[in-house]
PDB file of C-alpha atoms and ligand atoms in Angstrom:
ATOM      1  CA  MET A   1      -6.770  18.033  -3.386  1.00  0.00           C
ATOM      2  CA  ARG A   2      -4.990  14.665  -3.275  1.00  0.00           C
ATOM      3  CA  THR A   3      -4.953  12.456  -6.380  1.00  0.00           C
ATOM      4  CA  LYS A   4      -6.587   9.095  -5.739  1.00  0.00           C
ATOM      5  CA  ILE A   5      -4.371   6.011  -5.848  1.00  0.00           C
ATOM      6  CA  VAL A   6      -5.368   2.391  -6.359  1.00  0.00           C
ATOM      7  CA  ALA A   7      -2.606  -0.168  -5.789  1.00  0.00           C
ATOM      8  CA  GLY A   8      -2.957  -3.896  -6.337  1.00  0.00           C
ATOM      9  CA  ASN A   9      -1.056  -6.263  -4.061  1.00  0.00           C
ATOM     10  CA  TRP A  10      -0.724  -9.576  -5.879  1.00  0.00           C
ATOM     11  CA  LYS A  11       1.031 -11.172  -2.878  1.00  0.00           C
ATOM     12  CA  MET A  12       2.565 -14.607  -3.708  1.00  0.00           C
ATOM     13  CA  ASN A  13       0.303 -15.407  -6.633  1.00  0.00           C
ATOM     14  CA  LYS A  14       0.588 -16.079 -10.384  1.00  0.00           C
ATOM     15  CA  THR A  15       3.122 -17.727 -12.651  1.00  0.00           C
ATOM     16  CA  SER A  16       5.165 -15.709 -15.116  1.00  0.00           C
ATOM     17  CA  ALA A  17       2.695 -16.330 -17.963  1.00  0.00           C
ATOM     18  CA  GLU A  18      -0.295 -15.530 -15.733  1.00  0.00           C
ATOM     19  CA  ALA A  19       1.362 -12.349 -14.495  1.00  0.00           C
ATOM     20  CA  LYS A  20       2.009 -11.281 -18.064  1.00  0.00           C
ATOM     21  CA  ALA A  21      -1.609 -11.920 -19.028  1.00  0.00           C
ATOM     22  CA  LEU A  22      -3.000 -10.094 -15.974  1.00  0.00           C
ATOM     23  CA  THR A  23      -0.757  -7.063 -16.511  1.00  0.00           C
ATOM     24  CA  SER A  24      -1.770  -6.792 -20.143  1.00  0.00           C
ATOM     25  CA  GLU A  25      -5.474  -7.194 -19.325  1.00  0.00           C
ATOM     26  CA  VAL A  26      -5.276  -4.425 -16.707  1.00  0.00           C
ATOM     27  CA  ILE A  27      -3.485  -2.142 -19.198  1.00  0.00           C
ATOM     28  CA  SER A  28      -6.046  -2.710 -21.927  1.00  0.00           C
ATOM     29  CA  LEU A  29      -9.185  -2.435 -19.751  1.00  0.00           C
ATOM     30  CA  HIS A  30      -7.719   0.607 -18.022  1.00  0.00           C
ATOM     31  CA  GLY A  31      -6.856   2.232 -21.366  1.00  0.00           C
ATOM     32  CA  ALA A  32     -10.329   1.614 -22.746  1.00  0.00           C
ATOM     33  CA  GLU A  33     -12.430   2.504 -19.718  1.00  0.00           C
ATOM     34  CA  VAL A  34     -10.631   4.771 -17.244  1.00  0.00           C
ATOM     35  CA  LYS A  35     -10.485   8.488 -17.913  1.00  0.00           C
ATOM     36  CA  SER A  36      -9.767   9.689 -14.363  1.00  0.00           C
ATOM     37  CA  PRO A  37      -6.277  10.730 -13.203  1.00  0.00           C
ATOM     38  CA  THR A  38      -6.296   8.050 -10.463  1.00  0.00           C
ATOM     39  CA  LYS A  39      -2.780   6.622 -10.050  1.00  0.00           C
ATOM     40  CA  VAL A  40      -2.649   2.879 -10.636  1.00  0.00           C
ATOM     41  CA  ILE A  41       0.115   0.679  -9.234  1.00  0.00           C
ATOM     42  CA  LEU A  42       0.582  -3.079  -9.644  1.00  0.00           C
ATOM     43  CA  CYS A  43       2.644  -4.524  -6.778  1.00  0.00           C
ATOM     44  CA  VAL A  44       3.771  -7.769  -8.327  1.00  0.00           C
ATOM     45  CA  PRO A  45       6.067 -10.519  -6.975  1.00  0.00           C
ATOM     46  CA  PHE A  46       9.817  -9.857  -7.404  1.00  0.00           C
ATOM     47  CA  PRO A  47      10.362 -12.288 -10.311  1.00  0.00           C
ATOM     48  CA  PHE A  48       7.742 -10.485 -12.422  1.00  0.00           C
ATOM     49  CA  LEU A  49       8.866  -6.897 -11.781  1.00  0.00           C
ATOM     50  CA  GLN A  50      10.969  -6.553 -14.897  1.00  0.00           C
ATOM     51  CA  GLN A  51       8.336  -8.124 -17.139  1.00  0.00           C
ATOM     52  CA  SER A  52       5.485  -5.981 -15.762  1.00  0.00           C
ATOM     53  CA  LYS A  53       7.707  -2.921 -15.906  1.00  0.00           C
ATOM     54  CA  GLU A  54       8.376  -3.508 -19.609  1.00  0.00           C
ATOM     55  CA  GLN A  55       4.705  -4.179 -20.323  1.00  0.00           C
ATOM     56  CA  THR A  56       3.568  -0.979 -18.596  1.00  0.00           C
ATOM     57  CA  ALA A  57       6.162   1.294 -20.255  1.00  0.00           C
ATOM     58  CA  ASN A  58       4.391   4.297 -21.832  1.00  0.00           C
ATOM     59  CA  THR A  59       1.107   3.495 -20.064  1.00  0.00           C
ATOM     60  CA  PRO A  60      -0.376   5.222 -16.991  1.00  0.00           C
ATOM     61  CA  VAL A  61       0.028   1.988 -14.994  1.00  0.00           C
ATOM     62  CA  ALA A  62       3.010   1.854 -12.606  1.00  0.00           C
ATOM     63  CA  VAL A  63       4.710  -1.122 -10.973  1.00  0.00           C
ATOM     64  CA  GLY A  64       5.713  -1.617  -7.345  1.00  0.00           C
ATOM     65  CA  ALA A  65       7.417  -4.264  -5.223  1.00  0.00           C
ATOM     66  CA  GLN A  66       5.973  -5.825  -2.075  1.00  0.00           C
ATOM     67  CA  ASN A  67       8.991  -5.547   0.226  1.00  0.00           C
ATOM     68  CA  CYS A  68      12.658  -4.638   0.378  1.00  0.00           C
ATOM     69  CA  SER A  69      15.557  -5.278   2.730  1.00  0.00           C
ATOM     70  CA  GLU A  70      16.554  -2.904   5.506  1.00  0.00           C
ATOM     71  CA  HIS A  71      20.178  -3.532   4.486  1.00  0.00           C
ATOM     72  CA  GLU A  72      21.959  -1.740   1.686  1.00  0.00           C
ATOM     73  CA  SER A  73      23.709  -4.832   0.223  1.00  0.00           C
ATOM     74  CA  GLY A  74      25.778  -7.816   1.230  1.00  0.00           C
ATOM     75  CA  ALA A  75      25.455 -11.298   2.715  1.00  0.00           C
ATOM     76  CA  TYR A  76      21.676 -11.483   3.150  1.00  0.00           C
ATOM     77  CA  THR A  77      20.767 -14.533   1.079  1.00  0.00           C
ATOM     78  CA  GLY A  78      17.305 -14.342  -0.433  1.00  0.00           C
ATOM     79  CA  GLU A  79      16.800 -10.650   0.252  1.00  0.00           C
ATOM     80  CA  VAL A  80      16.113  -7.924  -2.309  1.00  0.00           C
ATOM     81  CA  SER A  81      17.525  -4.441  -1.817  1.00  0.00           C
ATOM     82  CA  ALA A  82      16.014  -1.046  -2.503  1.00  0.00           C
ATOM     83  CA  ALA A  83      18.973  -0.364  -4.819  1.00  0.00           C
ATOM     84  CA  MET A  84      18.039  -3.419  -6.898  1.00  0.00           C
ATOM     85  CA  LEU A  85      14.459  -2.220  -7.231  1.00  0.00           C
ATOM     86  CA  LYS A  86      15.639   1.231  -8.178  1.00  0.00           C
ATOM     87  CA  SER A  87      17.970  -0.238 -10.802  1.00  0.00           C
ATOM     88  CA  LEU A  88      14.932  -1.880 -12.447  1.00  0.00           C
ATOM     89  CA  GLY A  89      13.147   1.466 -12.524  1.00  0.00           C
ATOM     90  CA  ILE A  90      10.564   0.426  -9.918  1.00  0.00           C
ATOM     91  CA  PRO A  91       9.121   3.522  -8.207  1.00  0.00           C
ATOM     92  CA  TYR A  92       7.024   2.014  -5.368  1.00  0.00           C
ATOM     93  CA  VAL A  93       7.479  -0.528  -2.592  1.00  0.00           C
ATOM     94  CA  ILE A  94       4.971  -1.836  -0.033  1.00  0.00           C
ATOM     95  CA  LEU A  95       6.518  -1.876   3.450  1.00  0.00           C
ATOM     96  CA  GLY A  96       5.122  -3.243   6.698  1.00  0.00           C
ATOM     97  CA  HIS A  97       2.227  -5.223   5.256  1.00  0.00           C
ATOM     98  CA  SER A  98       0.481  -7.027   8.118  1.00  0.00           C
ATOM     99  CA  GLU A  99       1.503 -10.376   6.620  1.00  0.00           C
ATOM    100  CA  ARG A 100       5.151  -9.298   6.889  1.00  0.00           C
ATOM    101  CA  ARG A 101       4.622  -8.037  10.432  1.00  0.00           C
ATOM    102  CA  GLN A 102       2.789 -11.230  11.446  1.00  0.00           C
ATOM    103  CA  TYR A 103       4.590 -14.059   9.604  1.00  0.00           C
ATOM    104  CA  PHE A 104       8.064 -12.541   9.349  1.00  0.00           C
ATOM    105  CA  GLN A 105       8.069 -10.674  12.669  1.00  0.00           C
ATOM    106  CA  GLU A 106       8.915  -7.340  11.079  1.00  0.00           C
ATOM    107  CA  SER A 107       9.224  -4.827  13.913  1.00  0.00           C
ATOM    108  CA  GLY A 108       8.592  -1.103  13.980  1.00  0.00           C
ATOM    109  CA  ALA A 109      12.330  -0.375  14.230  1.00  0.00           C
ATOM    110  CA  GLN A 110      13.088  -2.673  11.294  1.00  0.00           C
ATOM    111  CA  LEU A 111      10.375  -1.017   9.219  1.00  0.00           C
ATOM    112  CA  ALA A 112      11.834   2.401   9.988  1.00  0.00           C
ATOM    113  CA  ARG A 113      15.133   1.129   8.552  1.00  0.00           C
ATOM    114  CA  LYS A 114      13.367  -0.253   5.459  1.00  0.00           C
ATOM    115  CA  VAL A 115      11.668   3.096   4.932  1.00  0.00           C
ATOM    116  CA  ASP A 116      15.091   4.764   5.098  1.00  0.00           C
ATOM    117  CA  ARG A 117      16.598   2.352   2.567  1.00  0.00           C
ATOM    118  CA  ALA A 118      13.666   2.862   0.204  1.00  0.00           C
ATOM    119  CA  LEU A 119      13.827   6.652   0.444  1.00  0.00           C
ATOM    120  CA  ALA A 120      17.613   6.630   0.042  1.00  0.00           C
ATOM    121  CA  HIS A 121      16.994   5.090  -3.385  1.00  0.00           C
ATOM    122  CA  GLN A 122      14.091   7.411  -4.262  1.00  0.00           C
ATOM    123  CA  LEU A 123      11.500   4.637  -3.938  1.00  0.00           C
ATOM    124  CA  ILE A 124       8.083   5.654  -2.652  1.00  0.00           C
ATOM    125  CA  PRO A 125       7.094   3.468   0.292  1.00  0.00           C
ATOM    126  CA  ILE A 126       3.480   2.376   0.631  1.00  0.00           C
ATOM    127  CA  PHE A 127       3.674   2.053   4.406  1.00  0.00           C
ATOM    128  CA  CYS A 128       1.050  -0.265   5.900  1.00  0.00           C
ATOM    129  CA  CYS A 129      -0.481  -0.113   9.353  1.00  0.00           C
ATOM    130  CA  GLY A 130      -3.554  -1.678  10.902  1.00  0.00           C
ATOM    131  CA  GLU A 131      -4.836  -3.535  13.921  1.00  0.00           C
ATOM    132  CA  PRO A 132      -5.667  -7.211  14.462  1.00  0.00           C
ATOM    133  CA  LEU A 133      -9.195  -8.182  15.514  1.00  0.00           C
ATOM    134  CA  GLU A 134      -8.450  -8.630  19.229  1.00  0.00           C
ATOM    135  CA  ILE A 135      -7.029  -5.104  19.426  1.00  0.00           C
ATOM    136  CA  ARG A 136     -10.139  -3.666  17.751  1.00  0.00           C
ATOM    137  CA  GLU A 137     -12.286  -5.629  20.205  1.00  0.00           C
ATOM    138  CA  GLN A 138     -10.281  -4.272  23.144  1.00  0.00           C
ATOM    139  CA  GLY A 139     -10.816  -0.747  21.813  1.00  0.00           C
ATOM    140  CA  THR A 140      -7.085   0.035  21.611  1.00  0.00           C
ATOM    141  CA  HIS A 141      -6.941   0.095  17.798  1.00  0.00           C
ATOM    142  CA  GLU A 142      -6.329   3.826  17.467  1.00  0.00           C
ATOM    143  CA  ALA A 143      -3.437   3.718  19.933  1.00  0.00           C
ATOM    144  CA  LEU A 144      -1.839   0.785  18.102  1.00  0.00           C
ATOM    145  CA  VAL A 145      -2.109   2.390  14.659  1.00  0.00           C
ATOM    146  CA  ARG A 146      -0.734   5.686  15.999  1.00  0.00           C
ATOM    147  CA  LYS A 147       2.198   3.713  17.445  1.00  0.00           C
ATOM    148  CA  GLN A 148       2.831   1.861  14.160  1.00  0.00           C
ATOM    149  CA  VAL A 149       2.867   5.132  12.216  1.00  0.00           C
ATOM    150  CA  ALA A 150       5.146   6.836  14.746  1.00  0.00           C
ATOM    151  CA  GLU A 151       7.593   3.912  14.941  1.00  0.00           C
ATOM    152  CA  GLY A 152       7.891   3.501  11.188  1.00  0.00           C
ATOM    153  CA  LEU A 153       7.778   7.101  10.023  1.00  0.00           C
ATOM    154  CA  PHE A 154       8.237   9.762  12.662  1.00  0.00           C
ATOM    155  CA  HIS A 155      12.023   9.764  12.439  1.00  0.00           C
ATOM    156  CA  LEU A 156      11.618  11.282   8.953  1.00  0.00           C
ATOM    157  CA  ALA A 157      12.089  14.938   8.113  1.00  0.00           C
ATOM    158  CA  PRO A 158       8.975  16.759   6.815  1.00  0.00           C
ATOM    159  CA  GLU A 159      10.249  16.699   3.199  1.00  0.00           C
ATOM    160  CA  ALA A 160      10.800  12.932   3.380  1.00  0.00           C
ATOM    161  CA  ILE A 161       7.448  12.000   4.897  1.00  0.00           C
ATOM    162  CA  SER A 162       5.688  14.250   2.376  1.00  0.00           C
ATOM    163  CA  GLY A 163       6.707  11.795  -0.356  1.00  0.00           C
ATOM    164  CA  ILE A 164       5.277   8.625   1.130  1.00  0.00           C
ATOM    165  CA  ILE A 165       1.944   6.806   0.918  1.00  0.00           C
ATOM    166  CA  ILE A 166       0.266   5.276   3.973  1.00  0.00           C
ATOM    167  CA  ALA A 167      -2.151   2.336   3.763  1.00  0.00           C
ATOM    168  CA  TYR A 168      -4.493   1.627   6.673  1.00  0.00           C
ATOM    169  CA  GLU A 169      -5.382  -2.044   6.547  1.00  0.00           C
ATOM    170  CA  PRO A 170      -7.303  -3.485   9.488  1.00  0.00           C
ATOM    171  CA  VAL A 171      -5.982  -7.056   9.727  1.00  0.00           C
ATOM    172  CA  TRP A 172      -9.482  -8.441  10.382  1.00  0.00           C
ATOM    173  CA  ALA A 173     -10.580  -7.132   6.985  1.00  0.00           C
ATOM    174  CA  ILE A 174      -7.676  -8.515   4.904  1.00  0.00           C
ATOM    175  CA  GLY A 175      -8.700 -11.440   2.747  1.00  0.00           C
ATOM    176  CA  THR A 176     -11.712 -12.109   4.968  1.00  0.00           C
ATOM    177  CA  GLY A 177     -14.462 -10.569   2.852  1.00  0.00           C
ATOM    178  CA  LYS A 178     -15.210  -8.401   5.905  1.00  0.00           C
ATOM    179  CA  THR A 179     -14.748  -4.724   5.037  1.00  0.00           C
ATOM    180  CA  ALA A 180     -14.464  -1.860   7.481  1.00  0.00           C
ATOM    181  CA  THR A 181     -17.540   0.351   7.332  1.00  0.00           C
ATOM    182  CA  THR A 182     -17.014   3.727   5.716  1.00  0.00           C
ATOM    183  CA  GLN A 183     -17.304   5.233   9.192  1.00  0.00           C
ATOM    184  CA  GLN A 184     -14.615   2.917  10.626  1.00  0.00           C
ATOM    185  CA  ALA A 185     -12.309   3.662   7.687  1.00  0.00           C
ATOM    186  CA  GLN A 186     -12.868   7.424   7.766  1.00  0.00           C
ATOM    187  CA  ASP A 187     -12.452   7.536  11.578  1.00  0.00           C
ATOM    188  CA  MET A 188      -9.077   5.786  11.478  1.00  0.00           C
ATOM    189  CA  HIS A 189      -7.850   7.749   8.481  1.00  0.00           C
ATOM    190  CA  ALA A 190      -8.743  10.955  10.343  1.00  0.00           C
ATOM    191  CA  VAL A 191      -6.817   9.694  13.399  1.00  0.00           C
ATOM    192  CA  ILE A 192      -3.745   9.028  11.230  1.00  0.00           C
ATOM    193  CA  ARG A 193      -4.009  12.415   9.534  1.00  0.00           C
ATOM    194  CA  LYS A 194      -4.376  14.161  12.903  1.00  0.00           C
ATOM    195  CA  GLU A 195      -1.312  12.326  14.182  1.00  0.00           C
ATOM    196  CA  LEU A 196       0.651  13.440  11.104  1.00  0.00           C
ATOM    197  CA  ALA A 197      -0.570  17.009  11.614  1.00  0.00           C
ATOM    198  CA  GLY A 198       0.469  16.929  15.280  1.00  0.00           C
ATOM    199  CA  LYS A 199       3.999  15.964  14.324  1.00  0.00           C
ATOM    200  CA  TYR A 200       4.480  17.740  10.977  1.00  0.00           C
ATOM    201  CA  GLY A 201       1.730  20.363  10.739  1.00  0.00           C
ATOM    202  CA  ASN A 202      -1.359  20.571   8.569  1.00  0.00           C
ATOM    203  CA  VAL A 203       0.348  21.405   5.289  1.00  0.00           C
ATOM    204  CA  VAL A 204       2.411  18.198   5.327  1.00  0.00           C
ATOM    205  CA  SER A 205      -0.417  16.085   6.734  1.00  0.00           C
ATOM    206  CA  GLU A 206      -2.849  17.202   4.029  1.00  0.00           C
ATOM    207  CA  LYS A 207      -0.388  16.132   1.320  1.00  0.00           C
ATOM    208  CA  ILE A 208       0.013  12.507   2.418  1.00  0.00           C
ATOM    209  CA  PRO A 209      -2.247   9.983   0.686  1.00  0.00           C
ATOM    210  CA  ILE A 210      -3.838   7.447   3.056  1.00  0.00           C
ATOM    211  CA  LEU A 211      -5.209   4.370   1.293  1.00  0.00           C
ATOM    212  CA  TYR A 212      -7.682   1.901   2.756  1.00  0.00           C
ATOM    213  CA  GLY A 213      -7.060  -1.832   2.397  1.00  0.00           C
ATOM    214  CA  GLY A 214      -9.162  -4.800   3.460  1.00  0.00           C
ATOM    215  CA  SER A 215     -11.539  -6.651   1.145  1.00  0.00           C
ATOM    216  CA  VAL A 216     -12.034  -3.732  -1.232  1.00  0.00           C
ATOM    217  CA  LYS A 217     -14.313  -4.938  -4.029  1.00  0.00           C
ATOM    218  CA  PRO A 218     -16.009  -3.303  -7.026  1.00  0.00           C
ATOM    219  CA  ASP A 219     -19.247  -2.991  -5.034  1.00  0.00           C
ATOM    220  CA  ASN A 220     -17.777  -1.230  -1.970  1.00  0.00           C
ATOM    221  CA  ALA A 221     -14.933   0.782  -3.531  1.00  0.00           C
ATOM    222  CA  ARG A 222     -16.905   3.868  -4.512  1.00  0.00           C
ATOM    223  CA  GLU A 223     -18.386   4.355  -1.053  1.00  0.00           C
ATOM    224  CA  LEU A 224     -15.078   3.781   0.763  1.00  0.00           C
ATOM    225  CA  PHE A 225     -13.156   6.066  -1.587  1.00  0.00           C
ATOM    226  CA  SER A 226     -15.710   8.840  -1.150  1.00  0.00           C
ATOM    227  CA  CYS A 227     -14.685   9.365   2.498  1.00  0.00           C
ATOM    228  CA  PRO A 228     -12.804  12.663   2.816  1.00  0.00           C
ATOM    229  CA  ASP A 229      -9.631  11.100   4.242  1.00  0.00           C
ATOM    230  CA  VAL A 230      -9.635   7.918   2.137  1.00  0.00           C
ATOM    231  CA  ASP A 231      -7.418   8.581  -0.862  1.00  0.00           C
ATOM    232  CA  GLY A 232      -7.886   5.273  -2.633  1.00  0.00           C
ATOM    233  CA  GLY A 233      -7.132   1.648  -1.862  1.00  0.00           C
ATOM    234  CA  LEU A 234      -4.603  -1.109  -1.484  1.00  0.00           C
ATOM    235  CA  VAL A 235      -6.313  -4.118  -3.001  1.00  0.00           C
ATOM    236  CA  GLY A 236      -5.320  -7.754  -2.475  1.00  0.00           C
ATOM    237  CA  GLY A 237      -7.649 -10.511  -3.710  1.00  0.00           C
ATOM    238  CA  ALA A 238      -9.636  -8.369  -6.127  1.00  0.00           C
ATOM    239  CA  SER A 239      -6.447  -7.175  -7.862  1.00  0.00           C
ATOM    240  CA  LEU A 240      -5.919 -10.698  -9.196  1.00  0.00           C
ATOM    241  CA  LYS A 241      -8.848 -10.250 -11.590  1.00  0.00           C
ATOM    242  CA  ALA A 242      -8.371  -7.471 -14.136  1.00  0.00           C
ATOM    243  CA  ARG A 243     -12.131  -6.892 -14.454  1.00  0.00           C
ATOM    244  CA  ASP A 244     -12.598  -6.392 -10.699  1.00  0.00           C
ATOM    245  CA  PHE A 245      -9.436  -4.329 -10.306  1.00  0.00           C
ATOM    246  CA  VAL A 246     -10.360  -1.924 -13.107  1.00  0.00           C
ATOM    247  CA  ASP A 247     -13.907  -1.613 -11.731  1.00  0.00           C
ATOM    248  CA  ILE A 248     -12.357  -0.666  -8.369  1.00  0.00           C
ATOM    249  CA  ILE A 249     -10.216   1.966 -10.117  1.00  0.00           C
ATOM    250  CA  LYS A 250     -13.400   3.336 -11.656  1.00  0.00           C
ATOM    251  CA  GLY A 251     -14.797   3.597  -8.120  1.00  0.00           C
ATOM    252  CA  ALA A 252     -12.047   6.078  -7.322  1.00  0.00           C
TER     253      ALA A 252
HETATM  254  C1  PEP B   1      -3.936  -6.672   1.214  1.00  0.00           C
HETATM  255  O1  PEP B   1      -3.398  -7.732   1.370  1.00  0.00           O
HETATM  256  O2  PEP B   1      -3.253  -5.640   1.154  1.00  0.00           O
HETATM  257  C2  PEP B   1      -5.403  -6.643   1.101  1.00  0.00           C
HETATM  258  C3  PEP B   1      -6.007  -5.516   1.310  1.00  0.00           C
HETATM  259  O3  PEP B   1      -6.004  -7.829   0.779  1.00  0.00           O
HETATM  260  P1  PEP B   1      -7.562  -8.045   0.434  1.00  0.00           P
HETATM  261  O4  PEP B   1      -7.975  -6.949  -0.509  1.00  0.00           O
HETATM  262  O5  PEP B   1      -7.623  -9.409  -0.206  1.00  0.00           O
HETATM  263  O6  PEP B   1      -8.315  -7.977   1.713  1.00  0.00           O
END
């Protein structure tokens, strides 16, 4: 039985004061209303990591980053390393979000290196995959997602891949208000799990949480999260409102 996980991806939103207020609202609503063991992660922008980390100390809410460098350290102006995140006590990092793949040309090989850096510093990657609309329309979406998963993760040993989280996020559903149907989500999650089983066996594959992302809202979360292979969600827009985010957590 996999524990459900709900992670919020704040993307490039909020000021320091707004981030502080949102973190504290999530903590207090969560504390008052959520009794389930669902893991909750707030993936906040880099400048707010320390602040959110301090605010969430001794609460069940964890903090994650949205990216890290594939390099260990050195002359990479503007980059943030896995070691830096680790030194702040940050346990999670989103890698390979479709916005990074699309706007920053992050390749499969580069993502494999980022995964290695993250794991070398005991960070848990939330590894994103998902197809753009034209690929879904061509009917090659399963092949593309299988390729993304293989390129980013299949160099890992079974013990290493057992510790990661995968997020399936169809690009056509991100920030569009268009959600995958439960059938579309379950079908792709089953494809990913089968691919993991083919490479690593059923025991490893059954351990790995696969989250769904793409316009998850309070009114569709429960149904999506009830699919057998959907282990929770990666939530963008709706994670910017504490009320909606906590209602989504309750859906898990
Ligand atoms: C995301 O960016 O990871 C995401 C799922 O966004 P949204 O929930 O806004 O579609």
